XYZ file of C-alpha atoms in Angstrom:
671
model
C 24.590 2.575 -24.025
C 26.273 4.115 -20.983
C 27.849 2.162 -18.113
C 28.820 4.085 -15.009
C 30.067 3.328 -11.512
C 28.081 5.100 -8.776
C 30.351 5.470 -5.721
C 29.052 5.851 -2.188
C 29.523 9.300 -0.681
C 30.128 8.108 2.873
C 31.815 4.818 3.698
C 29.682 4.287 6.790
C 26.576 4.351 4.582
C 27.817 1.479 2.436
C 25.336 -1.376 2.793
C 24.700 -4.126 0.239
C 21.298 -4.949 1.736
C 20.048 -1.355 1.502
C 21.231 -1.057 -2.099
C 19.460 -4.266 -3.160
C 16.319 -3.223 -1.300
C 16.295 0.070 -3.225
C 16.854 -1.403 -6.682
C 14.253 -4.175 -6.175
C 11.552 -1.927 -4.716
C 8.625 -1.518 -7.131
C 7.366 1.594 -5.249
C 3.773 0.712 -6.193
C 4.531 1.433 -9.855
C 3.609 -0.765 -12.787
C 6.514 0.347 -14.945
C 9.362 0.519 -12.420
C 10.651 -2.980 -11.728
C 11.427 -5.481 -14.449
C 13.444 -8.690 -14.252
C 15.522 -9.336 -11.115
C 18.492 -11.663 -11.590
C 20.693 -13.333 -8.945
C 24.130 -14.526 -10.087
C 26.831 -16.643 -8.367
C 24.771 -17.043 -5.186
C 23.870 -20.362 -3.619
C 20.466 -19.055 -2.542
C 17.543 -18.752 -4.930
C 15.397 -16.210 -3.046
C 16.302 -12.532 -2.770
C 16.539 -12.362 1.022
C 18.678 -15.499 1.215
C 20.996 -14.099 -1.473
C 21.417 -10.850 0.499
C 22.305 -12.800 3.649
C 24.757 -14.906 1.643
C 26.540 -11.802 0.318
C 26.613 -10.134 3.744
C 28.140 -13.265 5.260
C 30.822 -13.299 2.559
C 31.644 -9.634 3.223
C 31.957 -10.242 6.972
C 34.607 -12.892 6.382
C 37.035 -10.246 5.078
C 38.040 -8.198 8.134
C 41.106 -6.483 6.644
C 39.466 -4.457 3.847
C 38.811 -0.848 4.856
C 37.150 0.411 1.656
C 33.664 0.038 0.266
C 32.859 -3.661 -0.216
C 29.915 -3.005 -2.560
C 30.172 -1.943 -6.227
C 27.132 -0.180 -7.730
C 27.099 -0.315 -11.541
C 24.491 1.480 -13.665
C 23.867 0.560 -17.322
C 21.519 2.876 -19.268
C 20.278 2.831 -22.871
C 19.149 5.689 -25.146
C 15.494 6.673 -25.135
C 13.345 4.269 -27.127
C 15.891 1.427 -27.155
C 14.636 -1.816 -25.574
C 17.010 -4.772 -26.062
C 15.737 -8.291 -25.518
C 16.206 -10.206 -22.264
C 18.991 -12.364 -23.721
C 20.900 -9.292 -24.943
C 20.568 -7.605 -21.542
C 21.859 -10.713 -19.804
C 24.861 -10.932 -22.133
C 25.633 -7.218 -21.657
C 25.599 -7.628 -17.874
C 27.859 -10.675 -18.057
C 30.378 -9.004 -20.379
C 30.590 -5.807 -18.319
C 31.048 -7.627 -15.009
C 33.641 -9.974 -16.487
C 35.531 -7.055 -18.033
C 35.723 -5.333 -14.637
C 37.023 -8.511 -13.005
C 33.763 -9.396 -11.256
C 32.806 -12.399 -13.378
C 32.988 -14.830 -10.424
C 31.684 -12.387 -7.816
C 28.192 -12.435 -6.349
C 25.773 -9.884 -7.793
C 22.102 -8.973 -7.990
C 20.689 -6.942 -10.888
C 17.308 -5.287 -11.456
C 15.811 -3.824 -14.636
C 13.948 -0.493 -14.353
C 11.415 1.004 -16.790
C 10.211 4.040 -14.811
C 12.333 6.657 -16.613
C 12.779 7.770 -20.207
C 15.821 5.505 -20.486
C 15.773 1.767 -19.868
C 18.473 1.040 -17.279
C 19.896 -1.766 -15.139
C 21.149 -1.467 -11.564
C 23.802 -4.054 -10.663
C 24.872 -4.536 -7.030
C 28.204 -6.415 -6.973
C 30.039 -7.880 -4.000
C 33.696 -6.811 -4.211
C 34.725 -9.715 -1.944
C 35.504 -12.894 -3.891
C 33.277 -15.768 -2.707
C 36.136 -18.303 -2.392
C 39.370 -16.302 -2.057
C 37.706 -13.677 0.200
C 39.864 -10.882 -1.239
C 38.544 -7.486 -2.318
C 38.938 -6.425 -5.960
C 38.910 -2.755 -7.038
C 39.122 -2.182 -10.834
C 41.674 0.375 -12.017
C 40.252 3.246 -14.095
C 36.934 1.498 -14.539
C 35.521 4.305 -16.696
C 38.001 3.518 -19.481
C 37.246 -0.195 -19.362
C 33.509 0.424 -19.343
C 33.744 2.815 -22.303
C 35.632 0.264 -24.416
C 33.243 -2.538 -23.474
C 30.204 -0.416 -24.325
C 31.620 0.356 -27.770
C 32.176 -3.353 -28.465
C 28.713 -4.351 -27.258
C 27.022 -1.628 -29.320
C 28.688 -2.908 -32.468
C 28.036 -6.558 -31.583
C 24.289 -6.214 -30.930
C 23.545 -3.355 -33.331
C 22.678 -0.853 -30.610
C 22.666 2.912 -30.969
C 26.196 4.337 -31.034
C 27.040 6.617 -28.091
C 30.152 8.801 -27.877
C 32.304 7.288 -25.108
C 35.182 9.743 -25.525
C 36.309 11.540 -22.372
C 35.277 15.106 -23.211
C 34.879 16.413 -19.653
C 36.845 16.206 -16.460
C 35.460 14.332 -13.466
C 34.543 17.524 -11.594
C 32.786 18.917 -14.672
C 30.849 15.689 -15.103
C 29.693 15.953 -11.505
C 28.422 19.474 -12.136
C 26.522 18.293 -15.211
C 25.033 15.390 -13.251
C 23.870 17.823 -10.572
C 22.114 19.923 -13.195
C 20.376 16.897 -14.685
C 19.109 15.641 -11.333
C 18.187 18.932 -9.669
C 17.249 21.107 -12.652
C 19.284 24.025 -11.231
C 22.182 25.770 -12.922
C 25.576 24.905 -11.425
C 28.287 27.434 -10.607
C 30.451 26.057 -13.424
C 27.744 26.611 -16.041
C 26.934 30.060 -14.648
C 30.576 31.222 -14.890
C 30.866 29.878 -18.429
C 27.685 31.656 -19.455
C 28.336 35.053 -17.829
C 32.055 35.889 -17.717
C 34.176 33.216 -19.375
C 35.172 35.457 -22.296
C 36.159 38.327 -19.980
C 38.263 36.015 -17.824
C 40.035 34.615 -20.868
C 40.892 38.122 -22.163
C 42.371 39.392 -18.848
C 46.055 40.414 -19.259
C 47.010 40.771 -15.586
C 46.085 39.506 -12.171
C 44.416 42.827 -11.414
C 42.113 42.625 -14.427
C 41.292 39.008 -13.605
C 40.387 39.877 -10.012
C 38.284 42.850 -11.143
C 36.244 40.697 -13.511
C 35.672 38.111 -10.808
C 34.735 40.764 -8.225
C 32.139 42.372 -10.522
C 30.477 38.961 -10.840
C 30.541 38.226 -7.107
C 33.448 35.753 -7.349
C 36.880 35.459 -5.785
C 40.022 33.578 -6.820
C 42.001 32.040 -3.960
C 44.834 29.578 -3.525
C 43.850 26.188 -2.176
C 46.183 23.215 -1.795
C 48.178 22.984 -5.061
C 45.793 24.966 -7.250
C 43.228 27.739 -7.508
C 39.557 27.747 -6.568
C 36.825 30.208 -7.536
C 34.416 30.897 -4.677
C 31.024 32.610 -4.805
C 29.682 34.861 -2.085
C 27.016 32.366 -1.130
C 29.573 29.676 -0.373
C 29.924 27.174 -3.258
C 33.325 26.904 -4.897
C 34.833 25.089 -7.858
C 38.327 24.366 -9.074
C 39.545 26.970 -11.538
C 40.696 24.246 -13.932
C 37.109 22.911 -14.042
C 35.998 26.117 -15.768
C 38.636 25.680 -18.455
C 42.051 24.084 -18.707
C 43.569 27.542 -19.292
C 42.756 28.496 -15.684
C 44.947 25.902 -14.020
C 47.581 27.299 -11.663
C 50.485 26.430 -13.928
C 48.971 28.015 -17.059
C 47.764 31.154 -15.266
C 51.181 31.801 -13.695
C 52.826 31.172 -17.049
C 50.541 33.742 -18.690
C 50.175 36.342 -15.906
C 53.275 35.815 -13.775
C 53.447 34.894 -10.075
C 50.148 34.898 -8.264
C 49.001 38.204 -6.746
C 46.345 38.114 -4.040
C 43.177 40.131 -4.455
C 43.017 43.499 -2.660
C 39.572 44.241 -1.262
C 37.756 46.919 -3.240
C 34.471 48.727 -2.696
C 33.361 48.480 -6.294
C 29.741 47.583 -6.937
C 29.010 44.040 -8.121
C 27.146 43.715 -11.362
C 25.714 40.272 -10.727
C 25.922 37.421 -8.274
C 25.498 33.675 -8.559
C 22.271 32.267 -7.194
C 20.801 28.838 -7.554
C 18.148 29.252 -10.200
C 16.492 26.930 -12.704
C 18.158 26.228 -15.995
C 17.136 28.625 -18.750
C 14.252 27.096 -20.689
C 11.783 28.073 -23.393
C 9.130 28.848 -20.772
C 9.127 31.286 -17.876
C 9.652 29.565 -14.519
C 9.804 32.602 -12.227
C 6.384 32.126 -10.624
C 6.802 28.403 -10.134
C 10.306 28.771 -8.701
C 9.113 31.441 -6.259
C 6.372 29.081 -5.107
C 8.956 26.297 -4.781
C 11.235 28.459 -2.606
C 8.341 29.495 -0.353
C 7.287 25.881 0.155
C 10.839 24.767 0.918
C 11.313 27.622 3.387
C 8.033 26.781 5.126
C 9.003 23.122 5.233
C 12.389 23.983 6.711
C 10.847 26.155 9.422
C 8.239 23.558 10.373
C 10.952 20.923 10.534
C 13.033 23.052 12.894
C 10.021 23.653 15.159
C 9.212 19.939 15.270
C 12.850 19.027 16.017
C 12.995 21.507 18.888
C 9.782 20.087 20.296
C 11.179 16.545 20.152
C 14.404 17.711 21.805
C 12.475 19.374 24.659
C 10.444 16.231 25.304
C 13.589 14.115 25.354
C 15.359 16.473 27.775
C 12.310 16.472 30.035
C 12.191 12.671 30.198
C 15.940 12.395 30.832
C 15.707 14.913 33.670
C 12.832 12.952 35.190
C 14.877 9.759 34.980
C 17.826 11.453 36.661
C 15.628 12.815 39.467
C 14.243 9.348 40.086
C 17.769 7.978 40.170
C 18.862 10.639 42.692
C 15.963 9.679 44.951
C 16.926 6.044 44.643
C 20.549 6.730 45.568
C 19.454 8.839 48.547
C 17.310 5.951 49.741
C 20.258 3.565 49.408
C 22.402 5.967 51.422
C 20.135 6.004 54.492
C 19.380 2.302 54.691
C 21.276 0.420 57.374
C 23.004 -2.164 55.217
C 26.659 -3.061 54.892
C 29.159 -1.431 52.582
C 29.188 -4.313 50.090
C 25.399 -4.310 49.799
C 25.276 -0.545 49.240
C 27.968 -0.797 46.572
C 25.907 -3.397 44.739
C 22.741 -1.279 45.019
C 24.564 1.808 43.712
C 25.817 -0.195 40.711
C 22.286 -1.404 39.984
C 20.954 2.155 40.164
C 23.620 3.427 37.756
C 22.947 0.593 35.311
C 19.192 1.259 35.448
C 19.745 4.966 34.731
C 21.996 4.276 31.736
C 19.510 1.770 30.343
C 16.604 4.199 30.699
C 18.540 7.042 29.042
C 19.472 4.763 26.128
C 15.835 3.736 25.730
C 14.719 7.372 25.681
C 17.417 8.291 23.147
C 16.449 5.438 20.807
C 12.795 6.401 21.045
C 13.398 10.018 20.059
C 15.958 9.062 17.434
C 13.219 7.079 15.686
C 10.900 10.079 15.967
C 13.530 12.296 14.357
C 13.978 9.849 11.490
C 10.215 9.779 10.920
C 10.186 13.576 10.976
C 12.936 13.763 8.354
C 10.885 11.409 6.185
C 7.703 13.486 6.400
C 9.512 16.847 6.081
C 11.937 15.775 3.390
C 13.065 18.624 1.170
C 13.162 17.918 -2.544
C 15.031 19.356 -5.482
C 13.486 21.638 -8.089
C 13.057 18.786 -10.578
C 11.471 16.485 -7.979
C 9.100 19.262 -6.921
C 8.027 19.761 -10.532
C 7.351 16.034 -10.829
C 5.216 16.064 -7.687
C 3.259 19.092 -8.887
C 2.717 17.530 -12.325
C 1.359 14.334 -10.751
C -1.082 16.453 -8.747
C -2.348 18.007 -11.992
C -0.294 21.216 -12.322
C -0.221 21.866 -16.070
C 2.456 24.579 -15.792
C 4.848 22.239 -13.974
C 4.299 19.595 -16.661
C 5.078 22.157 -19.384
C 8.333 23.100 -17.618
C 9.399 19.463 -17.468
C 8.705 19.003 -21.177
C 10.634 22.181 -22.037
C 13.880 20.906 -20.502
C 16.909 20.732 -22.762
C 17.502 17.313 -24.247
C 13.829 16.299 -24.224
C 13.077 14.220 -27.296
C 9.922 12.784 -28.752
C 9.066 9.160 -28.246
C 10.414 6.780 -30.855
C 9.427 3.334 -32.044
C 5.821 2.145 -31.994
C 3.884 5.368 -31.443
C 0.437 6.849 -32.065
C 0.097 10.521 -32.956
C -2.734 12.865 -33.910
C -2.801 15.792 -36.299
C -4.718 18.136 -34.000
C -3.330 20.333 -31.254
C -2.800 18.653 -27.865
C -5.754 19.202 -25.577
C -5.505 18.901 -21.819
C -8.107 16.847 -20.080
C -8.607 14.321 -17.305
C -5.762 11.817 -17.186
C -6.223 8.116 -16.301
C -4.495 6.507 -13.327
C -0.957 7.929 -13.403
C 1.831 5.502 -12.631
C 4.612 8.101 -12.652
C 5.950 11.154 -14.495
C 9.561 11.265 -15.601
C 11.867 14.264 -15.273
C 11.350 14.980 -18.969
C 7.582 15.206 -18.611
C 6.638 11.802 -20.010
C 3.453 10.595 -18.341
C 3.298 6.862 -17.662
C -0.160 5.621 -16.749
C -1.598 2.163 -16.346
C -3.548 0.395 -19.076
C -4.431 -3.151 -18.048
C -1.270 -5.216 -17.668
C 0.840 -2.755 -19.674
C 1.427 1.008 -19.585
C 1.042 3.894 -22.028
C 3.578 6.728 -22.287
C 2.538 10.250 -23.256
C 5.133 12.958 -24.015
C 2.571 15.569 -25.076
C 2.880 14.861 -28.809
C 2.887 11.083 -29.142
C 1.577 8.037 -27.316
C 3.528 4.832 -26.935
C 2.561 1.454 -25.518
C 5.556 0.493 -23.433
C 6.976 -3.024 -23.428
C 4.427 -5.694 -24.468
C 1.705 -4.206 -26.636
C -1.355 -5.784 -25.009
C -4.847 -5.387 -26.387
C -5.937 -3.254 -23.413
C -2.909 -1.003 -23.831
C -3.572 -0.464 -27.536
C -7.212 0.354 -26.934
C -6.273 2.800 -24.179
C -3.738 4.486 -26.475
C -6.360 4.872 -29.215
C -8.914 6.224 -26.765
C -6.446 8.819 -25.473
C -5.354 9.774 -28.981
C -8.987 10.248 -29.998
C -9.678 12.342 -26.918
C -6.609 14.572 -27.187
C -5.862 14.895 -30.887
C -9.116 14.163 -32.680
C -10.104 11.294 -34.942
C -7.246 11.554 -37.486
C -4.482 9.306 -36.149
C -0.956 8.678 -37.432
C 0.653 5.334 -36.579
C 4.429 4.799 -36.671
C 6.286 1.577 -35.990
C 6.636 -1.975 -37.177
C 4.202 -3.799 -39.433
C 3.082 -6.013 -36.542
C 2.315 -2.994 -34.383
C 0.290 -1.375 -37.174
C -1.697 -4.572 -37.663
C -2.439 -4.730 -33.935
C -3.527 -1.084 -33.924
C -5.900 -1.720 -36.848
C -7.422 -4.714 -35.085
C -7.802 -2.727 -31.838
C -9.431 0.165 -33.707
C -11.945 -2.152 -35.388
C -12.811 -4.060 -32.210
C -13.136 -0.942 -30.074
C -15.396 0.699 -32.710
C -13.861 4.133 -32.139
C -14.611 6.720 -34.876
C -10.960 6.823 -35.955
C -9.497 7.605 -39.362
C -5.876 6.765 -40.129
C -3.868 9.314 -42.090
C -2.076 6.518 -43.922
C -4.363 5.481 -46.826
C -3.097 1.887 -46.745
C -3.920 1.488 -43.063
C -7.290 3.184 -43.505
C -8.196 0.906 -46.437
C -7.182 -2.143 -44.410
C -9.266 -0.958 -41.447
C -12.330 -0.492 -43.634
C -11.880 -3.933 -45.238
C -11.665 -5.657 -41.866
C -14.643 -3.690 -40.601
C -16.728 -4.629 -43.650
C -15.755 -8.288 -43.289
C -16.792 -8.321 -39.647
C -20.082 -6.597 -40.467
C -20.848 -9.205 -43.157
C -20.125 -12.019 -40.725
C -22.364 -10.434 -38.121
C -25.181 -9.942 -40.628
C -24.840 -13.516 -41.894
C -24.877 -14.835 -38.355
C -27.941 -12.788 -37.445
C -29.727 -13.895 -40.642
C -28.951 -17.552 -39.986
C -30.153 -17.233 -36.401
C -33.332 -15.580 -37.658
C -33.865 -18.314 -40.264
C -33.360 -21.067 -37.706
C -35.842 -19.375 -35.420
C -38.382 -19.147 -38.241
C -37.854 -22.820 -39.144
C -38.411 -23.860 -35.555
C -41.605 -21.778 -35.428
C -42.883 -23.295 -38.690
C -42.081 -26.797 -37.485
C -43.827 -26.159 -34.175
C -46.878 -24.814 -35.958
C -46.903 -27.653 -38.470
C -46.505 -30.518 -36.004
C -48.575 -29.067 -33.210
C -46.895 -30.914 -30.312
C -43.427 -32.281 -29.899
C -44.663 -35.740 -28.908
C -47.538 -36.235 -31.334
C -48.406 -35.582 -34.967
C -52.082 -34.969 -34.153
C -53.060 -31.390 -33.479
C -55.493 -31.005 -30.606
C -58.569 -28.846 -30.702
C -56.952 -26.191 -28.545
C -53.801 -26.071 -30.710
C -55.806 -25.998 -33.884
C -57.792 -23.060 -32.705
C -54.652 -21.255 -31.439
C -52.704 -21.568 -34.711
C -55.712 -20.718 -36.856
C -56.676 -24.216 -38.117
C -60.294 -25.394 -38.500
C -62.145 -26.732 -35.496
C -61.324 -30.352 -34.735
C -64.961 -31.404 -34.464
C -65.719 -30.605 -38.092
C -62.335 -31.433 -39.702
C -60.966 -34.311 -37.709
C -59.118 -35.864 -40.643
C -57.584 -32.636 -41.926
C -55.689 -31.861 -38.739
C -53.621 -35.055 -38.909
C -50.275 -33.916 -40.304
C -46.778 -35.343 -40.699
C -43.338 -33.965 -39.958
C -41.555 -32.341 -42.861
C -38.320 -33.674 -44.406
C -38.841 -37.211 -43.069
C -36.600 -39.715 -44.898
C -36.799 -43.501 -45.040
C -34.985 -45.584 -42.472
C -31.524 -46.563 -43.698
C -29.559 -49.740 -43.088
C -26.228 -48.014 -42.445
C -25.985 -45.819 -39.317
C -24.695 -42.267 -39.625
C -20.947 -41.677 -39.143
C -21.323 -40.473 -35.554
C -23.080 -43.738 -34.656
C -20.670 -46.146 -36.323
C -18.060 -48.294 -34.548
C -19.869 -48.264 -31.239
C -19.695 -50.805 -28.409
C -22.321 -53.115 -29.971
C -20.094 -53.941 -32.973
C -16.772 -53.758 -31.152
C -16.137 -57.520 -31.363
C -16.455 -57.442 -35.166
C -13.849 -54.718 -35.712
C -10.255 -55.359 -36.725
C -7.495 -54.441 -34.306
C -4.226 -52.845 -35.375
C -1.287 -53.039 -33.028
C 1.139 -50.086 -33.124
C 4.181 -50.813 -30.917
C 5.429 -47.850 -28.930
C 9.039 -49.044 -28.929
C 11.271 -50.985 -31.253
C 11.396 -54.756 -30.927
C 14.790 -56.469 -30.847
C 16.103 -59.954 -30.256
C 17.749 -60.465 -26.893
C 21.168 -62.138 -26.678
C 21.375 -65.714 -25.447
C 22.977 -64.753 -22.136
C 20.083 -62.508 -21.074
C 17.955 -64.049 -18.260
C 14.658 -65.553 -19.385
C 12.527 -63.339 -17.177
C 13.658 -60.214 -19.098
C 11.941 -61.098 -22.373
C 8.225 -60.732 -22.971
C 6.315 -63.344 -21.026
C 3.881 -65.565 -22.893
C 0.445 -66.774 -21.858
C 0.514 -68.771 -18.633
C -1.982 -71.423 -17.514
C -4.731 -70.425 -15.140
C -5.111 -73.676 -13.186
C -5.603 -71.703 -10.000
C -9.070 -70.734 -11.263
C -10.091 -74.334 -12.001
C -11.058 -77.270 -9.823
C -8.181 -79.134 -8.297
C -8.694 -82.460 -10.073
C -5.122 -83.703 -9.795
C -5.135 -84.208 -6.028
C -4.006 -87.628 -4.812
C -7.012 -89.802 -4.026
C -9.301 -88.391 -6.718
C -9.522 -91.819 -8.526
C -9.265 -94.067 -5.462
C -12.978 -94.985 -5.611
C -12.653 -95.774 -9.338
C -9.779 -98.163 -8.645
C -11.759 -99.909 -5.912
C -14.640 -100.463 -8.333
C -17.131 -98.513 -6.336
C -18.664 -97.218 -9.578
C -17.281 -93.743 -9.786
C -15.972 -92.719 -13.254
C -12.327 -91.850 -13.743
C -11.304 -88.170 -13.556
C -9.031 -86.540 -16.168
C -7.540 -83.061 -16.809
C -9.109 -80.521 -19.146
C -7.698 -80.289 -22.690
C -8.537 -77.891 -25.481
C -9.747 -80.477 -27.961
C -12.217 -82.233 -25.653
C -15.861 -81.395 -25.329
C -15.535 -81.316 -21.602
C -14.988 -79.161 -18.634
C -12.400 -79.291 -15.931
C -13.097 -81.928 -13.270
C -15.530 -83.995 -15.431
C -15.633 -87.720 -15.804
C -16.211 -89.852 -18.892
C -19.386 -91.258 -17.490
C -20.852 -87.853 -16.965
C -19.879 -86.903 -20.493
C -21.636 -89.914 -21.967
C -24.747 -89.187 -19.955
C -24.768 -85.653 -21.242
C -24.456 -86.874 -24.841
C -27.338 -89.253 -24.387
C -29.485 -86.426 -23.056
C -28.726 -84.427 -26.175
């Protein structure tokens, strides 16, 4: 694991919003953007978090440095820690740098050979509003990476400081551009001769023969090439620092111009690889030169149009001022009109300048020059096989590790599926359903989640490129998934591992038996239905008609009327107990026992708890009955009119609510 601070080259280009927009841009790639995490921000959405950070940065008006910290965390090829481990690594690194409470936004990227995280940190504290700049962050990051590698069992990376900062920059330039730096060229061509020089004259002669010159600059020495680039002498080797050279060779002696012929000269050329890149690099230089010339022509054209419009605006303004001069108005009015004319001219010129500034920016975007490595990537995506071979021949290119699929045959070039991207090491990443498959020329790997579509696509490509003998490397789960995908896809594949091949054949035989059994059972059911139909004649009747009898080959119904009366086969007697699926239906619901299962525990309530809290019992439903207890209901009975006395309903009486004893007796007599 490597953690590195990426500083901004120009302070005026520092912008937290632009950085977050870059790291969260998927660029229409399936494998680029992973999880995006917002930390220590009040907002939940990405745009609101950016505005929150920008507002916090604007509060601090005293800080003059860069207010944004860009941290990059990269892992070795083939290493994919889990989401929880990545989150803990981010938290530990930010806390170790002193940014534990600061606002930050991180994004996980998968579009290169190395899994990496971009972290955009706000240097301004959200509550104290002070800017924090860590001291010697590279040392702190190296120690933290060592601890985290040991804690989570990650691959050990050498975090010792083997190179100086300037040398590291030269190495980074080589990795990104693919061109040999001046430092590497000097070390390769004349380092031994420079180290063996015994005087200033010999040292200058060696440098001159190689098209170099040693000059004093500030408090040290620099080595400058004829084409312009220069490096510090101490970057080549520590023995070439000013102090050590003067100690070994005496006081510095300037170089006296000589007319000797130069043996070689530094030129920006591709790094030396196993393949010849002369033709491709010549094509690259021609394209870049053509692009540069077309860009210059377009810029000159834009500049001419802008000058023409500005001149037209100035002519119109001169005419306007001349008109103001001849009108017969007062001095104050003319002064106001002149001011309006000047303001209108300035506004129009600003509008014209903004318009053509946008056109220039669009032109730079369409005529953007690219490095040698980027040009190779573009050519490889367009199908240039030679460019792809150059990318795969770069130093440091390693085969894919982990869960991979490989064939025994020689790689064969053919049509490639939808390409998502191609890395600078020549690994092709193309889409396969919801996942992606990586191809380095020798092995295939299903990146991230191994989906069924991705596994089938990997097997199809392996069969197409390497033949039908496939080697599978990885975990036991991955091998089992590959076997299942191979069986389901029905590809003519043979695994080189005898255990995997035996397992594939067993699963295939089992599936074939199930299919045959299913087909046989379907066939038998169809035959049974046909026999039943022929035996019964019609679905609604057991008597075969004359037409049916003739159609199925039975005797004519006129001559054999009794013989065509048949019965259904397998008819059993009617039982007294219904089948299980017909038991406990609504008809017998009142006869079934009921079991009560309380959902919650039952407890006794204390004596001081109000009565309405406990479970309420059954209440009377007098509101549904006749109101027999009204005053005056028995007034006629008291007066002797002959009306029986009314009484309330009770459970033990054979009566109904609102009845009288006389009516009850009459009803009994009727019975």
